[in-house]
PDB file of C-alpha atoms in Angstrom:
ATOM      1  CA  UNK A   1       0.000   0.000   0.000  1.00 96.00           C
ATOM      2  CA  UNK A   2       1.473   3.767  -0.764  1.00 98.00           C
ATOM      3  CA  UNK A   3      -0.507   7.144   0.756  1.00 98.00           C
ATOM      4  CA  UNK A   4      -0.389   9.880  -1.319  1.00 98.00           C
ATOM      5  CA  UNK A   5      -1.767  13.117   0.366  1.00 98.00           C
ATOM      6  CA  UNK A   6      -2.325  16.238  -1.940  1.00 98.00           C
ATOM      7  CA  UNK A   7      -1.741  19.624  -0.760  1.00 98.00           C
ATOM      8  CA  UNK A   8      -3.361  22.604  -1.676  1.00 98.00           C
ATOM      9  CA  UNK A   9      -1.016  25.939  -1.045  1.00 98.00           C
ATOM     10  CA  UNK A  10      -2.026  28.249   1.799  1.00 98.00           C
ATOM     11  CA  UNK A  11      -3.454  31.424   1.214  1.00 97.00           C
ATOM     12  CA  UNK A  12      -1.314  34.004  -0.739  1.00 97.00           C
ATOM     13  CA  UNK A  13      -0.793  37.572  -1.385  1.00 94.00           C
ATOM     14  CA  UNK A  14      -0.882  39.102  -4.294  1.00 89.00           C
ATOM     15  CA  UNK A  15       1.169  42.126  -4.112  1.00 91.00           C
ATOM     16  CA  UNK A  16       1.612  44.763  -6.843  1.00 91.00           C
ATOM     17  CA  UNK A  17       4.412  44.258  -9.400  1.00 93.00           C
ATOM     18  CA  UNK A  18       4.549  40.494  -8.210  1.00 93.00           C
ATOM     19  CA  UNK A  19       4.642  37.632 -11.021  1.00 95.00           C
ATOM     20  CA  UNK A  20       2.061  34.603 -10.277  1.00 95.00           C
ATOM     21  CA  UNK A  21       5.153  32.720  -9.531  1.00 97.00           C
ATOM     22  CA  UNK A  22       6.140  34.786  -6.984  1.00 97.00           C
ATOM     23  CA  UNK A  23       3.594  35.158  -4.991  1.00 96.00           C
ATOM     24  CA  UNK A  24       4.086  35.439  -0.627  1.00 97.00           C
ATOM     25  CA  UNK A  25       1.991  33.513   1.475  1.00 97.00           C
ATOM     26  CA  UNK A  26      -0.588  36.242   3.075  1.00 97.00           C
ATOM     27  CA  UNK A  27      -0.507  35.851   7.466  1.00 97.00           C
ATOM     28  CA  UNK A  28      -3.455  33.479   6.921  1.00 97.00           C
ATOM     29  CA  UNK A  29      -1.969  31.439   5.459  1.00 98.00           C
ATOM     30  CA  UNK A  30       1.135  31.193   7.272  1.00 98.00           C
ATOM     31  CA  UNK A  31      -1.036  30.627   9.928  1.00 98.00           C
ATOM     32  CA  UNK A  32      -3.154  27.695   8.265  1.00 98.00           C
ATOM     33  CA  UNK A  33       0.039  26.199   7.322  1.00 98.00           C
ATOM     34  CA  UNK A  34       1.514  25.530  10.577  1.00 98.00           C
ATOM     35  CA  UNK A  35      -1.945  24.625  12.059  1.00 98.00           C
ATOM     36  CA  UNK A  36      -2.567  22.331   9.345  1.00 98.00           C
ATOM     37  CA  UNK A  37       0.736  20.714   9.609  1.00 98.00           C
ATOM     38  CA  UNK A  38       0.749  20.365  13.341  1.00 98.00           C
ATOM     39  CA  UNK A  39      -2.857  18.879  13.312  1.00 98.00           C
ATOM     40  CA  UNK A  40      -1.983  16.341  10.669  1.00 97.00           C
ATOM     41  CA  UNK A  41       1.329  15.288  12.687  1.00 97.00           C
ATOM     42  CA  UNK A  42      -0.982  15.369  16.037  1.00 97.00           C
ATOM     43  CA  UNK A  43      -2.984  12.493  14.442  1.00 97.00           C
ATOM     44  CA  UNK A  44      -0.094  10.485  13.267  1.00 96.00           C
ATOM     45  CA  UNK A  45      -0.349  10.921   9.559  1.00 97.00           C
ATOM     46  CA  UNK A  46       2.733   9.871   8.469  1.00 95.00           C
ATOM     47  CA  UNK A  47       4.597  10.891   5.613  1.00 97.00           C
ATOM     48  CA  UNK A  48       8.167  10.013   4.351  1.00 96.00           C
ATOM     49  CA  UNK A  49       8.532  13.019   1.205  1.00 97.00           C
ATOM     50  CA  UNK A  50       7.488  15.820   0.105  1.00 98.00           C
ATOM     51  CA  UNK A  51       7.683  17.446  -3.890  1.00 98.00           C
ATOM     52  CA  UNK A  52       6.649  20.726  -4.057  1.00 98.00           C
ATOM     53  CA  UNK A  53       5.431  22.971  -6.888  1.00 98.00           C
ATOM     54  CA  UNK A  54       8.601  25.493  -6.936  1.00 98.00           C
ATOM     55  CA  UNK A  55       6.179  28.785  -7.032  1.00 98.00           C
ATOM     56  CA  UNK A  56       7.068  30.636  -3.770  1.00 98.00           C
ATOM     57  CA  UNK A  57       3.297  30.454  -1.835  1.00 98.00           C
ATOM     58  CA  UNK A  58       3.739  26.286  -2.593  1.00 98.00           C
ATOM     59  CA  UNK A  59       7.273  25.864  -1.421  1.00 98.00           C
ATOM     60  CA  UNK A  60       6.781  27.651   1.593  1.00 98.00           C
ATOM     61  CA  UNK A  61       3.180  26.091   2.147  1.00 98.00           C
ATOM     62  CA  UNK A  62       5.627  23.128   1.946  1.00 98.00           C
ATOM     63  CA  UNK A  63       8.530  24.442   4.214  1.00 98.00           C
ATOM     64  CA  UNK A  64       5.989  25.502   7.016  1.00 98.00           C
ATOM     65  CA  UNK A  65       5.126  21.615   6.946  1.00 98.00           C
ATOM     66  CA  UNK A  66       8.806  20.303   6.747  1.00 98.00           C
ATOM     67  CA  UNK A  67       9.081  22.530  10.180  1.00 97.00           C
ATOM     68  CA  UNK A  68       6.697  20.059  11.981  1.00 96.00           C
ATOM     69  CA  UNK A  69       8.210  16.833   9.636  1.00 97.00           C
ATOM     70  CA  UNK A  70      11.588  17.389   8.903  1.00 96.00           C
ATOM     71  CA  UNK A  71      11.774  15.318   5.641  1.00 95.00           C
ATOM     72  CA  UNK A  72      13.376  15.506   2.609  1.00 88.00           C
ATOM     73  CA  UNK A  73      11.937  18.021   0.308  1.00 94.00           C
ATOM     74  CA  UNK A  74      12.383  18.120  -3.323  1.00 97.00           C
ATOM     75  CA  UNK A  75      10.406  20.436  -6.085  1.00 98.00           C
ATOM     76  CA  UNK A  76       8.483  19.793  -9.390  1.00 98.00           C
ATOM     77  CA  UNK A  77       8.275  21.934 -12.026  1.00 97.00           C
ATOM     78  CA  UNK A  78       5.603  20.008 -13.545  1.00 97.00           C
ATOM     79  CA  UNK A  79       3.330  20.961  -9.802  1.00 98.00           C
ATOM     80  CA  UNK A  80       3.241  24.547 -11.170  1.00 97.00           C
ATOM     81  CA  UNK A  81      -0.317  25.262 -13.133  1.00 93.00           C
ATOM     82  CA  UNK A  82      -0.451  21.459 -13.206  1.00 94.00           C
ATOM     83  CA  UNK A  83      -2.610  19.258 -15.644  1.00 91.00           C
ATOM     84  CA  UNK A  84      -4.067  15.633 -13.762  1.00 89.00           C
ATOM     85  CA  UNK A  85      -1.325  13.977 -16.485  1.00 92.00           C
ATOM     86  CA  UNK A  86       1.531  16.209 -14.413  1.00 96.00           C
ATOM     87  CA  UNK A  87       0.336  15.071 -11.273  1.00 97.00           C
ATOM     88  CA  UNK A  88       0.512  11.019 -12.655  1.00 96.00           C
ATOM     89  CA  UNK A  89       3.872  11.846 -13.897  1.00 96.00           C
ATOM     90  CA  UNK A  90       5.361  12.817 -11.271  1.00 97.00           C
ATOM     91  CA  UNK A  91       3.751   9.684  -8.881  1.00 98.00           C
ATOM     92  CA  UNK A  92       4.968   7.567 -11.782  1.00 96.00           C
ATOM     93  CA  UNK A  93       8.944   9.201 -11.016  1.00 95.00           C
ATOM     94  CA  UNK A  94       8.895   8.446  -7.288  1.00 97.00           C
ATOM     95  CA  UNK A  95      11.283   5.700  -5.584  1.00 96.00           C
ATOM     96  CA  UNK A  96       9.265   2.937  -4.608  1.00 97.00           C
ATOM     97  CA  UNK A  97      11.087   3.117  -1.365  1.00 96.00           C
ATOM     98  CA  UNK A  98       8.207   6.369  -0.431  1.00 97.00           C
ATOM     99  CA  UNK A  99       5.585   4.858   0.918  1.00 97.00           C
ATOM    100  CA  UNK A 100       3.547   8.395   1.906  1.00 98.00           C
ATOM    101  CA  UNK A 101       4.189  11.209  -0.410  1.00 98.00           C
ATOM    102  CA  UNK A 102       2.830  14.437  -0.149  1.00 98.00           C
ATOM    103  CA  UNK A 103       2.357  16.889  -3.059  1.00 98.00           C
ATOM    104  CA  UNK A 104       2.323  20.343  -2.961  1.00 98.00           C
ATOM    105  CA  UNK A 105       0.156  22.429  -5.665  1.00 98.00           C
ATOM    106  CA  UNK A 106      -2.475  24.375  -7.079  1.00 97.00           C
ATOM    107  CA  UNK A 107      -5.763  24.716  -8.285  1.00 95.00           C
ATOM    108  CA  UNK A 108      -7.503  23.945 -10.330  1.00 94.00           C
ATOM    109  CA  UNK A 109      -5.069  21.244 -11.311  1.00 95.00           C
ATOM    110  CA  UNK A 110      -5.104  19.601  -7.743  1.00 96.00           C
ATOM    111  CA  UNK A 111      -8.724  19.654  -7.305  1.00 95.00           C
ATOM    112  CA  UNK A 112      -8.830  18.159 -10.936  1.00 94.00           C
ATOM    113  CA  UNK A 113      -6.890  15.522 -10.402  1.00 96.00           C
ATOM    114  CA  UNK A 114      -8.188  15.084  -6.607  1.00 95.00           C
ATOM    115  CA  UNK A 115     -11.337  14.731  -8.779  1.00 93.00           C
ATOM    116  CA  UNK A 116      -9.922  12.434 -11.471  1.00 93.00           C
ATOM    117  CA  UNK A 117      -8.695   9.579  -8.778  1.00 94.00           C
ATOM    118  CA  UNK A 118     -12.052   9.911  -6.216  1.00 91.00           C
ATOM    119  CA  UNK A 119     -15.609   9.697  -6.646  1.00 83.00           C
ATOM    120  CA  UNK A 120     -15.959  12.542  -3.664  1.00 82.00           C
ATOM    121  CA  UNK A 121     -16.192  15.865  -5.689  1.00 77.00           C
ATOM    122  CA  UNK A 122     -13.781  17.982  -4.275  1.00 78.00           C
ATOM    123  CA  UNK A 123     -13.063  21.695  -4.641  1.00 87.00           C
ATOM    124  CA  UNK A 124     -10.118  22.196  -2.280  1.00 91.00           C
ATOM    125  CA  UNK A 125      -9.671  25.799  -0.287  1.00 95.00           C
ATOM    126  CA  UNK A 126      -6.194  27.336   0.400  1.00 97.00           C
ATOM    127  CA  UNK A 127      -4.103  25.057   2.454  1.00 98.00           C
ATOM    128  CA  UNK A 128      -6.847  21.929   2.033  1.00 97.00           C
ATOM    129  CA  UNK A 129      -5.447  18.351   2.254  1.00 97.00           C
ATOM    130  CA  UNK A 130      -6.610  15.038   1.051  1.00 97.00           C
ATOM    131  CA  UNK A 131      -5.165  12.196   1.856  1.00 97.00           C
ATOM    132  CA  UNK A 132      -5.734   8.706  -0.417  1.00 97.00           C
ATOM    133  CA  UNK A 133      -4.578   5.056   0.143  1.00 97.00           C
ATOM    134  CA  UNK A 134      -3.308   3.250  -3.223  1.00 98.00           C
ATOM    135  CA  UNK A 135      -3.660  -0.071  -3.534  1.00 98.00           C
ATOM    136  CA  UNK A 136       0.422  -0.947  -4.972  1.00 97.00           C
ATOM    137  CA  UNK A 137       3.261  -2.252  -4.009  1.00 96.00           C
ATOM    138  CA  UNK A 138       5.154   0.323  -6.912  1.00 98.00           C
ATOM    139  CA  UNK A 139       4.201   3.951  -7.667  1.00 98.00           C
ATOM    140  CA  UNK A 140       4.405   2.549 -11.511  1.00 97.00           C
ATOM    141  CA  UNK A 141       1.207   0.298 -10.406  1.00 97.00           C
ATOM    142  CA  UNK A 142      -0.688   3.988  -9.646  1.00 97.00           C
ATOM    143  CA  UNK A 143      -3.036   4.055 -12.650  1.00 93.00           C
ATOM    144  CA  UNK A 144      -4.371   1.127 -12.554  1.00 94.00           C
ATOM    145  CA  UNK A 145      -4.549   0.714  -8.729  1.00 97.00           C
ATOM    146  CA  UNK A 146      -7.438   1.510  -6.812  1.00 97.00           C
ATOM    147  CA  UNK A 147      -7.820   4.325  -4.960  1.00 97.00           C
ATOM    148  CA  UNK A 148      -9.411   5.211  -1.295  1.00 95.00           C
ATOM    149  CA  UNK A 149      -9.985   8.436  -0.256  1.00 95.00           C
ATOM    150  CA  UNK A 150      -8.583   8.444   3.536  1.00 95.00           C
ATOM    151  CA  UNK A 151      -9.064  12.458   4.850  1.00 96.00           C
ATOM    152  CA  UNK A 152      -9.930  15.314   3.412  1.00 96.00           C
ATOM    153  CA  UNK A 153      -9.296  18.469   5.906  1.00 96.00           C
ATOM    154  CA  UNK A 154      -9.992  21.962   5.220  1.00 96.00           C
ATOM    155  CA  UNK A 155      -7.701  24.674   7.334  1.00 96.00           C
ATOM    156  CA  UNK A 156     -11.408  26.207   8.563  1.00 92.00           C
ATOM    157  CA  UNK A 157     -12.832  22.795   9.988  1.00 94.00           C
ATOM    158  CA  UNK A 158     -10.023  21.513  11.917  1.00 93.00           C
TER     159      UNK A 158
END
């Protein structure tokens, strides 16, 4: 069995003169973040890596998590403005050795794909989670595994 968990990024900023790309995390979600992060490690869902989208409001979404896990972080370029065929491709590249992964994105790519792999219609908020158990021994096996959706926590709820 693998996990994967998809991560929405916390709530941004959009400050004047700032590329999409670029984009700061706004207090809240700084805030939602670390409350996010701490609830999930409070209720022992574990995770062994984390690939993040390299836009700024992702990667620190994910480095506000990696405070509370302290794992190995590595980003995606295919996370950024992602299609439900990036999301696949990167699953397909990870070490079978990762049992829990947990991707860092945006929408509406990650509530697209969220969509593509559950029969629950999701339409994830800033700094939403969902976490899924695949039925594989090898991330290769991902498409044609099936697919049970675990959690799905929303920063206002918890």
């Amino acid at each position: 069995m693998k996990k994967l968990i998809l991560v929405r990024h916390a709530k941004s900023d959009w400050p004047e003169e700032t590329e999409d790309f670029d984009r700061p995390l706004a207090d809240k979600g700084l805030k939602d973040a670390m409350n996010m992060s701490r609830f999930m490690k409070s209720n022992d869902i574990s995770i062994d890596h984390f690939v993040s989208s390299p836009a700024v409001r992702a990667l620190n979404t994910c480095k506000i998590f990696n405070q509370t896990y302290q794992l190995n972080v590595s980003t995606e370029e295919q996370l950024y403005n992602p299609s439900e065929r990036n999301f696949e491709s990167v699953i397909y590249d990870l070490d079978d050795s990762v049992s829990s992964v947990a991707l860092f994105s945006h929408n509406n790519g990650i509530s697209n794909f969220a969509n593509s792999i559950s029969e629950d219609i999701f339409h994830f908020p800033t700094c939403g989670v969902a976490g899924f158990e695949i039925d594989c021994n090898s991330w290769s096996e991902f498409d044609g595994a099936k697919k049970k959706l675990l959690f799905f926590y929303e920063p206002g709820k918890i």
